[in-house]
Coordinates of C-alpha atoms in Angstrom, one line a residue:
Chain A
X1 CA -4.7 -27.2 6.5
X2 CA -4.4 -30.5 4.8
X3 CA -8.5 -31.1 4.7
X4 CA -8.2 -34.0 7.1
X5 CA -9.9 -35.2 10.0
X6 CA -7.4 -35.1 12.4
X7 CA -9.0 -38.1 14.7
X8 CA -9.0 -40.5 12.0
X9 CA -6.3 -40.1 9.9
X10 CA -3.3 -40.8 10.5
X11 CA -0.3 -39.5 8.7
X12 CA 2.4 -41.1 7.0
X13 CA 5.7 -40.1 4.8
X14 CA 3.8 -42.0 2.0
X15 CA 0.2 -41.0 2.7
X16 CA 1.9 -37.1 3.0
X17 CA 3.7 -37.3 -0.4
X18 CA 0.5 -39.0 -1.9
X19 CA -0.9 -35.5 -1.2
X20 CA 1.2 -33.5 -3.0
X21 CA 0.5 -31.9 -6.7
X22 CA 1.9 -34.6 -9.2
X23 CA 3.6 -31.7 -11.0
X24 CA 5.1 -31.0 -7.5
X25 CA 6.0 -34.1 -6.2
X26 CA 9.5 -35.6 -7.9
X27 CA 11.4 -32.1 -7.0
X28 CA 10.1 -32.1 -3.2
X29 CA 10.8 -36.0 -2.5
X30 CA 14.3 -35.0 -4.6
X31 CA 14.6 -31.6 -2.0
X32 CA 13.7 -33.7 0.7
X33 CA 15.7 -36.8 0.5
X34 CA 18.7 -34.6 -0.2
X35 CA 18.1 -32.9 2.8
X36 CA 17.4 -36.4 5.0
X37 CA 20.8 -37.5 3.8
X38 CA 23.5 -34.7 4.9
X39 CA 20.8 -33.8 7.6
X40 CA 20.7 -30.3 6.1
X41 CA 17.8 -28.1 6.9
X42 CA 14.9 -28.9 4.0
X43 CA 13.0 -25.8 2.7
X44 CA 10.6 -26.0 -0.1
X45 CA 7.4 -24.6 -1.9
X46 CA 4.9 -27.4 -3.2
X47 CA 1.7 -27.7 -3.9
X48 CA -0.4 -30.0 -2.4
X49 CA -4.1 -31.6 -3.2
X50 CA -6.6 -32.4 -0.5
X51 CA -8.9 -35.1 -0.5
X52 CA -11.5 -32.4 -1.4
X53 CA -9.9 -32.1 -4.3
X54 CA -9.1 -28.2 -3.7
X55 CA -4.8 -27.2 -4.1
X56 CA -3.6 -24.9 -1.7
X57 CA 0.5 -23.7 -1.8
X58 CA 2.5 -24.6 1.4
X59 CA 5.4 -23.5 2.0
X60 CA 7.4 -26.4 4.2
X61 CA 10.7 -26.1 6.4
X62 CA 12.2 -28.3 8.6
X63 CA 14.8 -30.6 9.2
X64 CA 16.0 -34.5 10.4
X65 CA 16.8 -34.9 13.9
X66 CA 18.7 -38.2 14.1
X67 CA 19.9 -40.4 11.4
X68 CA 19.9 -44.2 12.3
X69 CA 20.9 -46.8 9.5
X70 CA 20.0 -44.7 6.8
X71 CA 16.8 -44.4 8.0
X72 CA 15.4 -40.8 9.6
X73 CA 14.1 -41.4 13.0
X74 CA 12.3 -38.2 13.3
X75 CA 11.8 -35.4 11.1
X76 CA 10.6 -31.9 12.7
X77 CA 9.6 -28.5 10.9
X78 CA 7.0 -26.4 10.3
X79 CA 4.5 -26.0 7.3
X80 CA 2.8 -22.8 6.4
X81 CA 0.0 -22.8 3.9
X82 CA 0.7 -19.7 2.1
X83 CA -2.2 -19.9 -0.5
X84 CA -3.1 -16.4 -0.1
X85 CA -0.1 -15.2 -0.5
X86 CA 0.4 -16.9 -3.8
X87 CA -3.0 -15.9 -4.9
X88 CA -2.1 -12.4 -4.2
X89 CA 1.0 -12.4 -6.2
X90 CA -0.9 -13.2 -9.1
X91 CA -3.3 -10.8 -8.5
X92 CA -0.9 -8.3 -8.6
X93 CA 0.7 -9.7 -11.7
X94 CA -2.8 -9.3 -13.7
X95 CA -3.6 -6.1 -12.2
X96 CA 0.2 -5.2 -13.6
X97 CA -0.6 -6.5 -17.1
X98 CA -4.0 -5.1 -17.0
X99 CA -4.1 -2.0 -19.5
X100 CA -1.5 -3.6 -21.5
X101 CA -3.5 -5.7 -23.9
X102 CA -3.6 -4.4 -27.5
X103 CA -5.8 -2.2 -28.5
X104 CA -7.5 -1.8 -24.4
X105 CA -7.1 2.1 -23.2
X106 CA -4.0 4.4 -23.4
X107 CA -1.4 3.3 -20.9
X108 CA 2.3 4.8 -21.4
X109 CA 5.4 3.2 -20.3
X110 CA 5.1 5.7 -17.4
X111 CA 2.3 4.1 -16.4
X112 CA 3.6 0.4 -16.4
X113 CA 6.7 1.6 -14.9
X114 CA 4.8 3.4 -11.8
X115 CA 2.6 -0.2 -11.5
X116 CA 5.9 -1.6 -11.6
X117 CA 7.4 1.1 -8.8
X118 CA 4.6 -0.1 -6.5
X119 CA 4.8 -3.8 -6.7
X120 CA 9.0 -3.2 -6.2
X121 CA 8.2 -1.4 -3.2
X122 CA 5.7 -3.3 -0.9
X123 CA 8.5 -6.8 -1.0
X124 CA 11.0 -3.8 -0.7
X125 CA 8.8 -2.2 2.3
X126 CA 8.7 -5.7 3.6
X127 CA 12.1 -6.5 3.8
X128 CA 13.0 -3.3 5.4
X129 CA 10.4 -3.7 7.9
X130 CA 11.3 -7.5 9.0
X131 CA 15.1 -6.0 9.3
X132 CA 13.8 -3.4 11.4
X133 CA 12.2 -6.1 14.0
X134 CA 15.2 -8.8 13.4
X135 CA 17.3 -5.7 14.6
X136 CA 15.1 -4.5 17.5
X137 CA 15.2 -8.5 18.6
X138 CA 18.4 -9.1 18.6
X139 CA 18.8 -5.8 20.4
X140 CA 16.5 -7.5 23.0
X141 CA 17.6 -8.4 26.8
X142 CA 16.2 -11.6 25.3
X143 CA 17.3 -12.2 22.2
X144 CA 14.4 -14.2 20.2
X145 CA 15.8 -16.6 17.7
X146 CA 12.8 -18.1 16.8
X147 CA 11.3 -14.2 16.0
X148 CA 14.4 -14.0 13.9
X149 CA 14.5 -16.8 12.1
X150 CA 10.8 -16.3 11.1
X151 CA 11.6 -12.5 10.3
X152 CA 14.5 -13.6 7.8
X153 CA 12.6 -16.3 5.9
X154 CA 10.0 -13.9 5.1
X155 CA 12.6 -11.6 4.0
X156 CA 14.3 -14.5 1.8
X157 CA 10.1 -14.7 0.3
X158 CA 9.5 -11.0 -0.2
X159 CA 13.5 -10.9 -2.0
X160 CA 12.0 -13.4 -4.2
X161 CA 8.4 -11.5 -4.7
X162 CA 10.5 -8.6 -5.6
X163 CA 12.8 -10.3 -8.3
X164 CA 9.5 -12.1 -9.9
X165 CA 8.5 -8.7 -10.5
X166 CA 11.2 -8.1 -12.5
X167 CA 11.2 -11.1 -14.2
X168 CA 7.9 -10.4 -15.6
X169 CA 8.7 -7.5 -16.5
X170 CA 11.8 -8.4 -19.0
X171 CA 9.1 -10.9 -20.2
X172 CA 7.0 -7.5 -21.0
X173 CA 10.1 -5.5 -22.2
X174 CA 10.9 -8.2 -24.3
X175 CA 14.1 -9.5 -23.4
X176 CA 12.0 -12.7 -23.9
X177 CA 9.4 -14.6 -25.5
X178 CA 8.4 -12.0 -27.7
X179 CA 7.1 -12.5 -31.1
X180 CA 8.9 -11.8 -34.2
X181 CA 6.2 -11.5 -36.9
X182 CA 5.9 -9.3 -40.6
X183 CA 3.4 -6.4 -39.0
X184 CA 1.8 -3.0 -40.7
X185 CA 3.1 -0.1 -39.0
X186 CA 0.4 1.7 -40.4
X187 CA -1.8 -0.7 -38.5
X188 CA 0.1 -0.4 -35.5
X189 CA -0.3 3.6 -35.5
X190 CA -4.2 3.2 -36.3
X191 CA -4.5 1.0 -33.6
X192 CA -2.7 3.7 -30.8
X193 CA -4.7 6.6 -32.4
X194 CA -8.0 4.7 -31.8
X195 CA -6.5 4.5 -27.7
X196 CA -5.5 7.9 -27.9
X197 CA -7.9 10.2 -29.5
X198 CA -9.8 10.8 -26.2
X199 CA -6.9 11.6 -24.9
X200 CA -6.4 14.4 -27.9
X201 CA -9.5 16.2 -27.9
X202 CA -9.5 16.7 -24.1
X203 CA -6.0 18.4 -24.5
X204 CA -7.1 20.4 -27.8
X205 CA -4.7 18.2 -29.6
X206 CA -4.8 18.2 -33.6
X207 CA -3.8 15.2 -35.2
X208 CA -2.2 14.8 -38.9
X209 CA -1.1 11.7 -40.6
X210 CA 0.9 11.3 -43.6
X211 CA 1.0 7.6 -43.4
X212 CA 2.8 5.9 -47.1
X213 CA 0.2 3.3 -49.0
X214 CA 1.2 0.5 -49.9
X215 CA 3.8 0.1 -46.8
X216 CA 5.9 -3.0 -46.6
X217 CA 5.9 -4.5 -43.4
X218 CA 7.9 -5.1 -40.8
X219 CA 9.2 -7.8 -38.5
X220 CA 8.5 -7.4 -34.9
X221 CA 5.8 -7.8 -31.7
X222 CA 2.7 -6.7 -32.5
X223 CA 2.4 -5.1 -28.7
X224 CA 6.0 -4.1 -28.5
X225 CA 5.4 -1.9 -31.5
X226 CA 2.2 -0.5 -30.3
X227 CA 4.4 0.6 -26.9
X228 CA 6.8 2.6 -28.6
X229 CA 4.1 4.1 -30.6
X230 CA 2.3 5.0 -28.0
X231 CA 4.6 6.0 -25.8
X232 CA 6.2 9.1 -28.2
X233 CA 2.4 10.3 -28.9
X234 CA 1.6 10.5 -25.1
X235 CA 4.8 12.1 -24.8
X236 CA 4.0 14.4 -27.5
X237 CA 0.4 15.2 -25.6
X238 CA 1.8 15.6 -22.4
X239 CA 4.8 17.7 -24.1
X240 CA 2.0 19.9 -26.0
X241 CA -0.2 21.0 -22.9
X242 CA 2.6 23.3 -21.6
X243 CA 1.8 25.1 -24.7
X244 CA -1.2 27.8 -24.8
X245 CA 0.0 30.6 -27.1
X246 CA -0.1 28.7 -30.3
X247 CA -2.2 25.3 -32.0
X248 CA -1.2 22.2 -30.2
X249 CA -0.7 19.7 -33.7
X250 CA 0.2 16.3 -34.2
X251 CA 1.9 14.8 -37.4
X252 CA 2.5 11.2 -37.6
X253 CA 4.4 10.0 -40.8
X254 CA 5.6 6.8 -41.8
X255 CA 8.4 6.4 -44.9
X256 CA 10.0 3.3 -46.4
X257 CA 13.4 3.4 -47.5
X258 CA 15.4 0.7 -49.3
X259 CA 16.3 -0.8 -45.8
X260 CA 12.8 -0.4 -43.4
X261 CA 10.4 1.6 -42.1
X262 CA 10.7 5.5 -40.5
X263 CA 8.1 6.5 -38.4
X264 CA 8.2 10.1 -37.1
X265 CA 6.4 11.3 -34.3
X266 CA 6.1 15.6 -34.8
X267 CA 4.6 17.7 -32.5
X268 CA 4.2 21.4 -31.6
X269 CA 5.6 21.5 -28.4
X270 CA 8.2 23.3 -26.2
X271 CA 10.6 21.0 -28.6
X272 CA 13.7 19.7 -27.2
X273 CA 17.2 21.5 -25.3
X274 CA 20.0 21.1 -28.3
X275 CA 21.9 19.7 -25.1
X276 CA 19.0 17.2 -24.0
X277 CA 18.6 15.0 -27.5
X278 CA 21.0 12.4 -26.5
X279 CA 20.0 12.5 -23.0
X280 CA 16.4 12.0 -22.8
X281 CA 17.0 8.4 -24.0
X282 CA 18.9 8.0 -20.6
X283 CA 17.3 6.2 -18.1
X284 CA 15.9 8.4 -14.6
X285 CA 15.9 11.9 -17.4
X286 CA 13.1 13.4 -17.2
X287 CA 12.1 16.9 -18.2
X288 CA 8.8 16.5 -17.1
X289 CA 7.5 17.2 -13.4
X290 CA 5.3 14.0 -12.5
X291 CA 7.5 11.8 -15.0
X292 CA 10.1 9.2 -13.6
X293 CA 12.2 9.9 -16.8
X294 CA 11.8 5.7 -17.8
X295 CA 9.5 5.9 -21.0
X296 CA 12.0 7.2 -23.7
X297 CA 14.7 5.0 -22.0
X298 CA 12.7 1.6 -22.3
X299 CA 11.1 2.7 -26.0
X300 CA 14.8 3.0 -27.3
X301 CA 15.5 -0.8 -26.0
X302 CA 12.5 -2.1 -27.6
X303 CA 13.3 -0.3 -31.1
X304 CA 16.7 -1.4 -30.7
X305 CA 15.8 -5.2 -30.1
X306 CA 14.4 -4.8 -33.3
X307 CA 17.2 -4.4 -35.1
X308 CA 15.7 0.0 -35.0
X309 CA 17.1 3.2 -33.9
X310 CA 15.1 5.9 -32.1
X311 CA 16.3 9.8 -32.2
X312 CA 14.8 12.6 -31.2
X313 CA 15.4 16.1 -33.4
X314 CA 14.9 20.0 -32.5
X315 CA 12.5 21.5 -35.7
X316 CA 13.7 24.7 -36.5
X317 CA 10.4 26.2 -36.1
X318 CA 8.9 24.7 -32.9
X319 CA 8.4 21.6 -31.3
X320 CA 10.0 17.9 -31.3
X321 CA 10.5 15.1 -33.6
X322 CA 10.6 11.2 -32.4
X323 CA 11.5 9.1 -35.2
X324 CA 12.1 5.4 -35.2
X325 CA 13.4 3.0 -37.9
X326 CA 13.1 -0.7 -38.0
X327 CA 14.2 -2.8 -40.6
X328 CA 12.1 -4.7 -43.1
X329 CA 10.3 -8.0 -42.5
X330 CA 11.8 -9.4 -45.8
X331 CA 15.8 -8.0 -44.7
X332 CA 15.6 -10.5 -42.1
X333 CA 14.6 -13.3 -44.3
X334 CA 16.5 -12.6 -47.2
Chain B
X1 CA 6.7 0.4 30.0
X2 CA 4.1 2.8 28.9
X3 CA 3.1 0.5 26.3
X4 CA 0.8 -2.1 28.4
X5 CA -2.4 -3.0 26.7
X6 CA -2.1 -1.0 23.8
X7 CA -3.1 -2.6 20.3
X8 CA -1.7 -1.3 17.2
X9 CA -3.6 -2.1 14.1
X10 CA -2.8 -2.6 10.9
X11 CA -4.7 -2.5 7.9
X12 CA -2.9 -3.4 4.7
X13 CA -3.8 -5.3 2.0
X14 CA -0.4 -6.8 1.3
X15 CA 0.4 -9.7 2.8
X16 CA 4.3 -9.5 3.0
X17 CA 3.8 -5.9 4.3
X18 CA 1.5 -7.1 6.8
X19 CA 3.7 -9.9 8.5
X20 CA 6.5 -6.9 8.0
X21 CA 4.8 -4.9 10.1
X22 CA 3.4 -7.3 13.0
X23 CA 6.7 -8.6 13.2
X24 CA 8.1 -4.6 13.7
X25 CA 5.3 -4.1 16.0
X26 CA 5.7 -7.3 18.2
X27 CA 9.7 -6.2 18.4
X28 CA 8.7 -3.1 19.9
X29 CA 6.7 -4.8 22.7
X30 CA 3.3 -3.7 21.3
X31 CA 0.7 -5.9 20.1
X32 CA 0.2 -5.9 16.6
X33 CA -3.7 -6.7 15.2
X34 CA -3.6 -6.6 11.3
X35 CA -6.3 -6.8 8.8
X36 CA -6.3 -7.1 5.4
X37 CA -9.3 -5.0 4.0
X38 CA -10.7 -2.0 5.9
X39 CA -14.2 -3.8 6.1
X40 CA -12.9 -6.6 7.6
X41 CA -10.9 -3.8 10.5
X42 CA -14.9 -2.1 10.7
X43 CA -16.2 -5.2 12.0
X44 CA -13.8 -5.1 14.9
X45 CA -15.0 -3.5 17.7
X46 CA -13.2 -0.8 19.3
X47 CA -10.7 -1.5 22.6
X48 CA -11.1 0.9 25.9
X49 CA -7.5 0.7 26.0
X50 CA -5.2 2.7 23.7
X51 CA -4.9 2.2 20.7
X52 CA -4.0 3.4 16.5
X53 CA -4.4 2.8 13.4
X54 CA -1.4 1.8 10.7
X55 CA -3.5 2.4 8.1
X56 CA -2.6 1.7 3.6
X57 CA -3.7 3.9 1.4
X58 CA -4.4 2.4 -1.5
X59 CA -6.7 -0.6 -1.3
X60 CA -9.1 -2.4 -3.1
X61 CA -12.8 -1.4 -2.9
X62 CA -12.5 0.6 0.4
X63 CA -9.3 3.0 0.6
X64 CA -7.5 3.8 3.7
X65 CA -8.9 7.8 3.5
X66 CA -12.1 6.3 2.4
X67 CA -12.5 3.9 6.1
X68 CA -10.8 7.8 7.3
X69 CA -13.6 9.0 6.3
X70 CA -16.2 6.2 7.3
X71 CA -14.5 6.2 11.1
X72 CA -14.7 10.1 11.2
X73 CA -18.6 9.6 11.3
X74 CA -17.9 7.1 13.9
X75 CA -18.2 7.9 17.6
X76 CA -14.1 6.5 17.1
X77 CA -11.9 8.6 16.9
X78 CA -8.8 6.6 16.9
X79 CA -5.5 8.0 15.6
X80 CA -4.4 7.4 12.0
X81 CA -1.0 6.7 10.4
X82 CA -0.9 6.5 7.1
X83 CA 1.5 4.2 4.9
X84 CA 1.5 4.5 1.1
X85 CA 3.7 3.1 -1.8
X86 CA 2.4 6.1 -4.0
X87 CA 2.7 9.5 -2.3
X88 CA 1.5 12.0 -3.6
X89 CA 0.8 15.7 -2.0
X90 CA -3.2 16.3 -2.5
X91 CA -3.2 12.8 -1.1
X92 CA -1.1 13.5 1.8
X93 CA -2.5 16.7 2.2
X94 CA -6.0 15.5 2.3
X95 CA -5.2 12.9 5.0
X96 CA -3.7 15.3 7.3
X97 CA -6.6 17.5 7.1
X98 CA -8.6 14.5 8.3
X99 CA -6.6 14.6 11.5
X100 CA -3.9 12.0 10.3
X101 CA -1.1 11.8 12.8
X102 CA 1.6 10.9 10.1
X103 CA 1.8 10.2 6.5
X104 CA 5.2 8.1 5.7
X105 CA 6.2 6.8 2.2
X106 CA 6.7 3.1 1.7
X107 CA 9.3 2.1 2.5
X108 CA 10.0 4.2 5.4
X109 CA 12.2 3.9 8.2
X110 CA 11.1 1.5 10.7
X111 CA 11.9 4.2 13.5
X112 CA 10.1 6.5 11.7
X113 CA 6.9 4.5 12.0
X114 CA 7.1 3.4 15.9
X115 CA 7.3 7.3 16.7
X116 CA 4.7 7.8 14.7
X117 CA 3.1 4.5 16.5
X118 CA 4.2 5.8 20.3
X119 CA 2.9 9.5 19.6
X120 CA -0.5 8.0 18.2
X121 CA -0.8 5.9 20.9
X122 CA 0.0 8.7 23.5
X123 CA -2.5 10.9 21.8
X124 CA -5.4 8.5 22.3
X125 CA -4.4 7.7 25.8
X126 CA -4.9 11.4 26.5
X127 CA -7.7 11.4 24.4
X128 CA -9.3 8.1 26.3
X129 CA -8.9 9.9 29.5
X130 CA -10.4 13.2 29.4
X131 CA -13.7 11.1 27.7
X132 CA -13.2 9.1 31.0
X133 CA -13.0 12.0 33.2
X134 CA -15.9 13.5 31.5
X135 CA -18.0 10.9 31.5
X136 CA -17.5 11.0 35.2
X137 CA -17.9 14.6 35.6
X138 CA -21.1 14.1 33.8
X139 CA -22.8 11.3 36.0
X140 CA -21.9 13.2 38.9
X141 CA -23.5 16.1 37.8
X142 CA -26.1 13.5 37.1
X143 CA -26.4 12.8 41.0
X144 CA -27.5 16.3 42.1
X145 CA -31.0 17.6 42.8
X146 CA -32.4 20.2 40.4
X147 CA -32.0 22.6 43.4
X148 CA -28.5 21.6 43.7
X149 CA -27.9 22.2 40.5
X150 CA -29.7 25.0 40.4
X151 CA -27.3 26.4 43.5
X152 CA -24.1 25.0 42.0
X153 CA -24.6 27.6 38.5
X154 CA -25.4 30.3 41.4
X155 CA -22.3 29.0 42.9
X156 CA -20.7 29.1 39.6
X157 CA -21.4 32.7 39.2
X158 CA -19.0 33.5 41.8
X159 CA -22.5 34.9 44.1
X160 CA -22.0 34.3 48.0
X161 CA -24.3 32.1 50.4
X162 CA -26.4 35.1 51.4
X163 CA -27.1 36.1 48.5
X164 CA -28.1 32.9 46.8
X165 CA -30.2 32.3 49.8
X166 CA -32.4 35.8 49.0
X167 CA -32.5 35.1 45.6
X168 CA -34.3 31.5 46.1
X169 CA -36.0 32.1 49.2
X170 CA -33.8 29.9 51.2
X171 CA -32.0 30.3 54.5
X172 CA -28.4 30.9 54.4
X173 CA -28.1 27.8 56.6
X174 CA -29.8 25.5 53.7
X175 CA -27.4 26.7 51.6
X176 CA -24.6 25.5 53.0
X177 CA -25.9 22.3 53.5
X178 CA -26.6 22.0 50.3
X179 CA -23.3 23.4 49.3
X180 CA -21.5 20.9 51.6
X181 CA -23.5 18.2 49.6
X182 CA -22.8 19.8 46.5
X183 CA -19.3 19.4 47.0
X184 CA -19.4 15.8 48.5
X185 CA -21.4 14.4 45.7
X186 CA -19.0 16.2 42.4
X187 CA -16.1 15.2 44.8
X188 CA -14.7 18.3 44.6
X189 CA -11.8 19.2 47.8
X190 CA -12.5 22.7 46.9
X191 CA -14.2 25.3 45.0
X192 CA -11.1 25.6 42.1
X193 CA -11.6 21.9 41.5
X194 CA -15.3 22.1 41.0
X195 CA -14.8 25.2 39.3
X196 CA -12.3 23.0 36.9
X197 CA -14.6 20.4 36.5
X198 CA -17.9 22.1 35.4
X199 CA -15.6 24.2 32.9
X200 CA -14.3 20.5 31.4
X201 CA -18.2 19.7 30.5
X202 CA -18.5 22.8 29.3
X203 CA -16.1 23.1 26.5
X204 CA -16.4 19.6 25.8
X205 CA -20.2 19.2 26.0
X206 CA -21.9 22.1 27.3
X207 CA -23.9 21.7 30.7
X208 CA -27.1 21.6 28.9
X209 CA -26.7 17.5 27.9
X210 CA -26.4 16.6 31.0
X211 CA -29.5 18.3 32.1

């Protein structure tokens, strides 16, 4: 595992913390030394660098066995090069953020959220799974400690593969690092039309715009913008195809005002229950059949962290209308 | 404990859910043998013993009802449980119709799953044994003369000694000897028991093959 002969080398405490990343190593001697000294058990993930020059992620648990002078006698534990595991993890995390780039195809929040679903439910499947056998072991004429122990560490790793999830994903909802820059809605809604006009044409889908010249920008994240966007006109497409009896049309609009931007999202659909205008901003709402009711909840949050509002409106012909505000670049500056 | 020598395998290309799941397995006395694509699981060679398939869904490259559909073509035929984080009711639908023994919804209930893993397993322990017992019938069959196969459809046909004997020119007393042999070679104690066995090759192979 550590890319050494085992004949010839011999290892030390030194020569083993010699191996470890550089960016790694002051945390683990810290971890470790800590745990040396109240002869706690020492558990740790660190990098290490083999001779070869190739870094592979271990994950290390042990503990001291006898303390003598203030100097460990013996040290016992396991190491478990979990390299592919790590690798996997980001795997997962690109295949999640895949789709999401600006300007690549039409992906809703639907979509992210149902990524999302599936990379919260295999840790989740894990941990349920690993209490099953903890369970079933302990339940044993021979209890298995060791089993157990194994069973609830992974349990501890697949808890924490779960809650990186969600830490990525307020890092994509933009409870985080998220740019604050003067943007052209007009722009924005060019750009999601561009994603989205396959989408149109296959579902009949007649698109207006009545977008203002000459609009002022904006201040928000470029990507963030383009989600909410898109998200109300794949709402508005999906909301349309359970219309066959009259046109299925499109109308974006964008308005200044004294104060920001409006940008309405129109469409001929089945429109919206008087009842259900507040409530389909409410998260796990859904009106649709395949839909986890998620999109509309998480496009209000963004428009609200800028400084926006979102509604939704019954037309009193047919049909819904989305419409967002968000505040001008220049209000923010002035 | 009916579960000696049985393998379990897993194919699943999450890591976490793969310890999970040998770590369920192994609880339940079973041995767990896990893969993490469905090529590398094709390059495994098949166990005489009993033995199923905890199979994922969704997979890079090869899917779990893709390697369903690659096993099916397969003189394998062992029994399929699917897992899958995205459920969805074409997809289950098409995996039962491929002979899937269950089709559970991660996460599931771990009991849920060893039922599943016990009734696949006793499926293919059935399944293991009537291909053993027909592979027996089938070289005994093997063992007789043409003319005492030849008698033994005559038998078959419910016709008595004498006339057998007219119809092939033999003497009654030839007959029975060769219907004494007959019997000694299929290991038959009696005629309902040889009766039962050529029936077995019958619906499962036909008679002819073994000609």
């Amino acid at each position: 595992m550590f890319g050494l002969d085992p004949v010839l080398t011999k290892i030390t405490c030194d020569g083993f913390f010699r191996m470890i990343h550089p960016d790694d190593r002051v945390d683990l001697v810290r971890e470790f030394e800590g745990a040396v000294q109240v002869e706690r058990e020492f558990d740790a993930e660190y990098r290490i660098v083999r001779p070869d020059g190739s870094t592979r992620y271990i994950h290390g648990h042990g503990q001291a066995l006898c303390v003598a002078f203030g100097e460990t006698t013996q040290y016992a534990g396991t190491v478990a090069d979990i390299t592919d595991q790590k690798q996997q993890e980001r795997r997962s995390f690109e295949s999640m953020t895949a789709g999401f780039a600006p300007g690549s195809s039409a992906a809703t929040m639907e979509q992210l959220m149902a990524v999302v679903a599936h990379e919260v439910n295999q840790p989740l499947t894990a941990v349920i799974t690993n209490a099953g056998a903890a369970l079933h072991w302990l339940a044993g004429v021979r209890p298995r400690p060791d089993r157990i122990r194994r069973v609830l560490l992974q349990i501890a790793a697949d808890g924490n593969r779960a809650s990186e999830v969600i830490a990525r994903i307020r890092v994509l909802s933009g409870r985080a690092e998220v740019g604050r820059h003067p943007l052209s809605l007009n722009a924005v809604i060019e750009v999601v039309i561009a994603s989205t006009s396959p989408a149109m044409r296959s579902h009949g889908v007649v698109l207006r715009t009545r977008l203002e010249k000459c609009l002022p920008p904006v201040q928000g994240d470029r990507i963030q913008m383009q989600q909410v966007v898109l998200n109300l006109v794949m709402n508005a497409i999906e909301a349309m195809t359970a219309v066959d009896t009259r046109s299925r049309s499109l109308l974006i609009e964008t308005v200044s005002d004294v104060e920001g931007v409006s940008v309405c999202v129109d469409d001929s659909g089945p429109g919206v229950d008087e009842r259900m205008l507040e409530k389909v901003f409410e998260p796990f709402v859904t009106t649709k059949v395949h839909g986890m009711g998620i999109g509309l909840a998480i496009t209000r949050s963004i428009v609200e962290g800028h400084g926006g509002r979102l509604w939704a409106e019954r037309k009193p012909t047919q049909g819904a209308k989305f419409t967002f505000r968000v505040p001008f670049a220049e209000a923010r500056t002035r | 404990m009916r579960a000696a020598n049985a393998t379990v395998f897993v194919v699943d290309d999450d890591v976490g859910v793969r310890l999970a799941l040998e770590s369920l397995i192994d609880s339940a006395g079973l041995r767990a043998v896990c893969f993490a694509s469905a090529e590398e699981f094709m390059l495994e060679p098949q166990p005489e013993s009993p033995a199923c398939l905890v199979l994922d869904v969704r997979m890079p490259r090869l899917s779990g009802l893709d390697l369903q559909r690659e096993l099916a073509s397969t003189p394998s035929r062992i029994p399929i449980i699917f897992i899958t984080a995205h459920s969805d009711v074409p997809m289950a639908v098409r995996a039962m119709k491929g002979g899937a023994v269950e089709f559970l919804s991660k996460p599931f209930r771990d009991q849920d799953l060893l039922d599943a893993i016990w009734h696949a397993l006793d499926l293919d322990r059935a399944a293991k044994l009537r291909t053993a017992e027909l592979d027996s019938v089938q070289s005994r069959v093997a063992r007789l003369t043409e003319r005492q196969r030849q008698i033994m459809m005559h038998m078959l046909q419910g016709r008595l000694n004498k006339q057998i004997a007219s119809e092939l020119h033999l003497s009654e007393n030839t007959v029975k000897v060769h219907r004494r042999r007959i019997m000694e070679r299929m290991g038959a104690a009696n005629f309902a028991e040889l009766v039962r066995m050529i029936e077995l090759l019958d619906r499962n192979r036909g008679l002819q093959q073994s000609n």
